[in-house]
Amino acid sequence: MNREEMKKTVLDYINKNDSVSYAELTHLFEENGYDYEGDLMSCSDQCEHVVFWSGWNGDAYDMLTELMHEGKIHREPTIFLTYLIDGGALSLPIVKRSINYKTDHWLPIVFRKGPERREGKKHGDTGKNRK
């Protein structure tokens, strides 16, 4: 499956399920034969040590960033149990509060359909990728 087809498949999946974890998207990529594996991490723009996910390539992360910039999806924090149910998690300490961490901590998130709905929060924290 090419990138544009996969992007549409991801968007359709999020629109149908409305709360989709990185673990679920990993399974979706595998089911569709999409080459997503890599050595990058998706991290917060606010604190580089807040990690959303790891193990994907730049193209896979960029696909989600594009969908966020287009206002088609947004990201929200979720509970750790979501990832246990979905069959994947990171082996990092979990973010407990809003501080500037000095070491990597995982913030479990899900993707939801539509633009971000929270007032007062800027739309720009789409994350960045790092090795």
PDB file of C-alpha atoms in Angstrom:
ATOM      1  CA  MET A   1       0.000   0.000   0.000  1.00  0.00           C
ATOM      2  CA  ASN A   2       1.409   3.398  -0.911  1.00  0.00           C
ATOM      3  CA  ARG A   3       1.631   6.349   1.475  1.00  0.00           C
ATOM      4  CA  GLU A   4      -1.487   8.214   0.312  1.00  0.00           C
ATOM      5  CA  GLU A   5      -3.603   5.047   0.473  1.00  0.00           C
ATOM      6  CA  MET A   6      -2.258   4.340   3.957  1.00  0.00           C
ATOM      7  CA  LYS A   7      -2.963   7.908   5.060  1.00  0.00           C
ATOM      8  CA  LYS A   8      -6.594   7.520   3.939  1.00  0.00           C
ATOM      9  CA  THR A   9      -6.797   4.111   5.665  1.00  0.00           C
ATOM     10  CA  VAL A  10      -5.474   5.643   8.918  1.00  0.00           C
ATOM     11  CA  LEU A  11      -7.938   8.535   8.724  1.00  0.00           C
ATOM     12  CA  ASP A  12     -10.857   6.188   8.007  1.00  0.00           C
ATOM     13  CA  TYR A  13      -9.816   3.972  10.937  1.00  0.00           C
ATOM     14  CA  ILE A  14      -9.612   6.909  13.350  1.00  0.00           C
ATOM     15  CA  ASN A  15     -12.943   8.309  12.109  1.00  0.00           C
ATOM     16  CA  LYS A  16     -14.575   4.914  12.627  1.00  0.00           C
ATOM     17  CA  ASN A  17     -13.069   4.184  16.057  1.00  0.00           C
ATOM     18  CA  ASP A  18     -12.504   7.750  17.351  1.00  0.00           C
ATOM     19  CA  SER A  19      -9.931   6.723  19.969  1.00  0.00           C
ATOM     20  CA  VAL A  20      -6.899   5.047  18.403  1.00  0.00           C
ATOM     21  CA  SER A  21      -3.551   4.350  20.054  1.00  0.00           C
ATOM     22  CA  TYR A  22      -0.131   4.113  18.425  1.00  0.00           C
ATOM     23  CA  ALA A  23      -0.268   0.374  19.212  1.00  0.00           C
ATOM     24  CA  GLU A  24      -3.466   0.034  17.166  1.00  0.00           C
ATOM     25  CA  LEU A  25      -1.932   1.997  14.299  1.00  0.00           C
ATOM     26  CA  THR A  26       1.106  -0.301  14.390  1.00  0.00           C
ATOM     27  CA  HIS A  27      -1.239  -3.279  13.905  1.00  0.00           C
ATOM     28  CA  LEU A  28      -3.054  -1.407  11.108  1.00  0.00           C
ATOM     29  CA  PHE A  29       0.260  -0.737   9.327  1.00  0.00           C
ATOM     30  CA  GLU A  30       1.231  -4.400   9.609  1.00  0.00           C
ATOM     31  CA  GLU A  31      -2.156  -5.599   8.321  1.00  0.00           C
ATOM     32  CA  ASN A  32      -1.775  -3.366   5.269  1.00  0.00           C
ATOM     33  CA  GLY A  33       1.883  -4.145   4.563  1.00  0.00           C
ATOM     34  CA  TYR A  34       2.975  -0.544   5.179  1.00  0.00           C
ATOM     35  CA  ASP A  35       6.667   0.014   5.914  1.00  0.00           C
ATOM     36  CA  TYR A  36       6.537   1.965   9.194  1.00  0.00           C
ATOM     37  CA  GLU A  37       9.472   0.562  11.180  1.00  0.00           C
ATOM     38  CA  GLY A  38      12.334   2.840  12.105  1.00  0.00           C
ATOM     39  CA  ASP A  39      14.362   4.201  14.977  1.00  0.00           C
ATOM     40  CA  LEU A  40      12.641   7.535  15.590  1.00  0.00           C
ATOM     41  CA  MET A  41      10.645   8.731  18.585  1.00  0.00           C
ATOM     42  CA  SER A  42       7.703  11.113  18.513  1.00  0.00           C
ATOM     43  CA  CYS A  43       8.240  13.684  21.265  1.00  0.00           C
ATOM     44  CA  SER A  44       6.417  16.717  22.577  1.00  0.00           C
ATOM     45  CA  ASP A  45       7.369  20.181  21.362  1.00  0.00           C
ATOM     46  CA  GLN A  46       6.999  21.356  24.971  1.00  0.00           C
ATOM     47  CA  CYS A  47       9.523  18.913  26.477  1.00  0.00           C
ATOM     48  CA  GLU A  48      11.783  16.720  24.346  1.00  0.00           C
ATOM     49  CA  HIS A  49      11.805  14.065  27.069  1.00  0.00           C
ATOM     50  CA  VAL A  50       8.045  13.515  26.834  1.00  0.00           C
ATOM     51  CA  VAL A  51       7.790  10.651  24.366  1.00  0.00           C
ATOM     52  CA  PHE A  52       4.546   9.748  22.610  1.00  0.00           C
ATOM     53  CA  TRP A  53       5.854   6.665  20.753  1.00  0.00           C
ATOM     54  CA  SER A  54       8.995   5.098  19.316  1.00  0.00           C
ATOM     55  CA  GLY A  55      10.091   2.586  16.698  1.00  0.00           C
ATOM     56  CA  TRP A  56       8.570   4.153  13.600  1.00  0.00           C
ATOM     57  CA  ASN A  57      10.195   5.886  10.638  1.00  0.00           C
ATOM     58  CA  GLY A  58       9.792   9.559   9.812  1.00  0.00           C
ATOM     59  CA  ASP A  59       7.281   8.948   7.044  1.00  0.00           C
ATOM     60  CA  ALA A  60       4.841   7.180   9.386  1.00  0.00           C
ATOM     61  CA  TYR A  61       5.063   9.973  11.982  1.00  0.00           C
ATOM     62  CA  ASP A  62       4.825  12.644   9.273  1.00  0.00           C
ATOM     63  CA  MET A  63       1.600  11.077   8.009  1.00  0.00           C
ATOM     64  CA  LEU A  64      -0.035  11.619  11.420  1.00  0.00           C
ATOM     65  CA  THR A  65       1.409  15.127  11.729  1.00  0.00           C
ATOM     66  CA  GLU A  66      -0.083  16.020   8.348  1.00  0.00           C
ATOM     67  CA  LEU A  67      -3.497  14.744   9.438  1.00  0.00           C
ATOM     68  CA  MET A  68      -3.223  16.853  12.629  1.00  0.00           C
ATOM     69  CA  HIS A  69      -2.170  19.977  10.691  1.00  0.00           C
ATOM     70  CA  GLU A  70      -5.087  19.415   8.311  1.00  0.00           C
ATOM     71  CA  GLY A  71      -7.424  19.418  11.347  1.00  0.00           C
ATOM     72  CA  LYS A  72      -8.655  15.900  10.581  1.00  0.00           C
ATOM     73  CA  ILE A  73      -7.359  14.321  13.810  1.00  0.00           C
ATOM     74  CA  HIS A  74      -5.964  15.435  17.143  1.00  0.00           C
ATOM     75  CA  ARG A  75      -4.094  13.835  20.000  1.00  0.00           C
ATOM     76  CA  GLU A  76      -5.284  13.405  23.608  1.00  0.00           C
ATOM     77  CA  PRO A  77      -3.696  11.788  26.668  1.00  0.00           C
ATOM     78  CA  THR A  78      -5.080   8.421  27.705  1.00  0.00           C
ATOM     79  CA  ILE A  79      -4.583   5.933  30.509  1.00  0.00           C
ATOM     80  CA  PHE A  80      -1.903   3.224  30.420  1.00  0.00           C
ATOM     81  CA  LEU A  81      -4.604   0.541  30.396  1.00  0.00           C
ATOM     82  CA  THR A  82      -5.555   1.593  26.846  1.00  0.00           C
ATOM     83  CA  TYR A  83      -2.164   0.411  25.613  1.00  0.00           C
ATOM     84  CA  LEU A  84      -2.285  -2.809  27.619  1.00  0.00           C
ATOM     85  CA  ILE A  85      -5.607  -3.614  25.960  1.00  0.00           C
ATOM     86  CA  ASP A  86      -4.217  -2.688  22.532  1.00  0.00           C
ATOM     87  CA  GLY A  87      -1.176  -4.936  23.006  1.00  0.00           C
ATOM     88  CA  GLY A  88       1.703  -2.474  23.057  1.00  0.00           C
ATOM     89  CA  ALA A  89       3.475  -0.074  25.381  1.00  0.00           C
ATOM     90  CA  LEU A  90       6.785   1.693  25.865  1.00  0.00           C
ATOM     91  CA  SER A  91       9.161   0.624  28.612  1.00  0.00           C
ATOM     92  CA  LEU A  92       9.648   4.133  29.982  1.00  0.00           C
ATOM     93  CA  PRO A  93       8.389   5.770  33.158  1.00  0.00           C
ATOM     94  CA  ILE A  94       4.953   7.285  32.579  1.00  0.00           C
ATOM     95  CA  VAL A  95       4.382  11.043  32.648  1.00  0.00           C
ATOM     96  CA  LYS A  96       2.628  11.839  35.933  1.00  0.00           C
ATOM     97  CA  ARG A  97       2.548  15.644  35.885  1.00  0.00           C
ATOM     98  CA  SER A  98       3.263  18.619  33.704  1.00  0.00           C
ATOM     99  CA  ILE A  99       6.937  19.316  34.396  1.00  0.00           C
ATOM    100  CA  ASN A 100      10.083  19.626  32.313  1.00  0.00           C
ATOM    101  CA  TYR A 101      11.458  16.071  32.564  1.00  0.00           C
ATOM    102  CA  LYS A 102      15.230  15.528  32.420  1.00  0.00           C
ATOM    103  CA  THR A 103      14.942  11.904  31.210  1.00  0.00           C
ATOM    104  CA  ASP A 104      12.565  10.244  28.762  1.00  0.00           C
ATOM    105  CA  HIS A 105       9.033   9.612  30.061  1.00  0.00           C
ATOM    106  CA  TRP A 106       6.115   8.167  28.127  1.00  0.00           C
ATOM    107  CA  LEU A 107       2.844  10.026  27.688  1.00  0.00           C
ATOM    108  CA  PRO A 108       0.252   7.505  26.435  1.00  0.00           C
ATOM    109  CA  ILE A 109      -1.993   9.218  23.903  1.00  0.00           C
ATOM    110  CA  VAL A 110      -4.782   8.355  21.511  1.00  0.00           C
ATOM    111  CA  PHE A 111      -5.763   9.940  18.232  1.00  0.00           C
ATOM    112  CA  ARG A 112      -9.314  11.235  17.947  1.00  0.00           C
ATOM    113  CA  LYS A 113     -11.229  12.456  14.933  1.00  0.00           C
ATOM    114  CA  GLY A 114     -11.519  16.133  14.119  1.00  0.00           C
ATOM    115  CA  PRO A 115      -9.513  19.161  15.223  1.00  0.00           C
ATOM    116  CA  GLU A 116      -8.411  19.680  18.799  1.00  0.00           C
ATOM    117  CA  ARG A 117     -11.345  20.896  20.887  1.00  0.00           C
ATOM    118  CA  ARG A 118      -9.693  22.264  24.010  1.00  0.00           C
ATOM    119  CA  GLU A 119      -9.895  25.992  24.483  1.00  0.00           C
ATOM    120  CA  GLY A 120      -6.760  27.826  25.498  1.00  0.00           C
ATOM    121  CA  LYS A 121      -4.392  25.152  24.199  1.00  0.00           C
ATOM    122  CA  LYS A 122      -2.584  25.992  21.032  1.00  0.00           C
ATOM    123  CA  HIS A 123      -2.883  23.565  18.135  1.00  0.00           C
ATOM    124  CA  GLY A 124       0.869  23.615  17.494  1.00  0.00           C
ATOM    125  CA  ASP A 125       2.151  20.845  19.786  1.00  0.00           C
ATOM    126  CA  THR A 126       2.215  18.205  17.091  1.00  0.00           C
ATOM    127  CA  GLY A 127       5.415  16.728  18.392  1.00  0.00           C
ATOM    128  CA  LYS A 128       8.807  16.257  16.850  1.00  0.00           C
ATOM    129  CA  ASN A 129      10.806  13.250  15.863  1.00  0.00           C
ATOM    130  CA  ARG A 130      14.223  12.344  17.248  1.00  0.00           C
ATOM    131  CA  LYS A 131      16.517   9.360  17.269  1.00  0.00           C
TER     132      LYS A 131
END
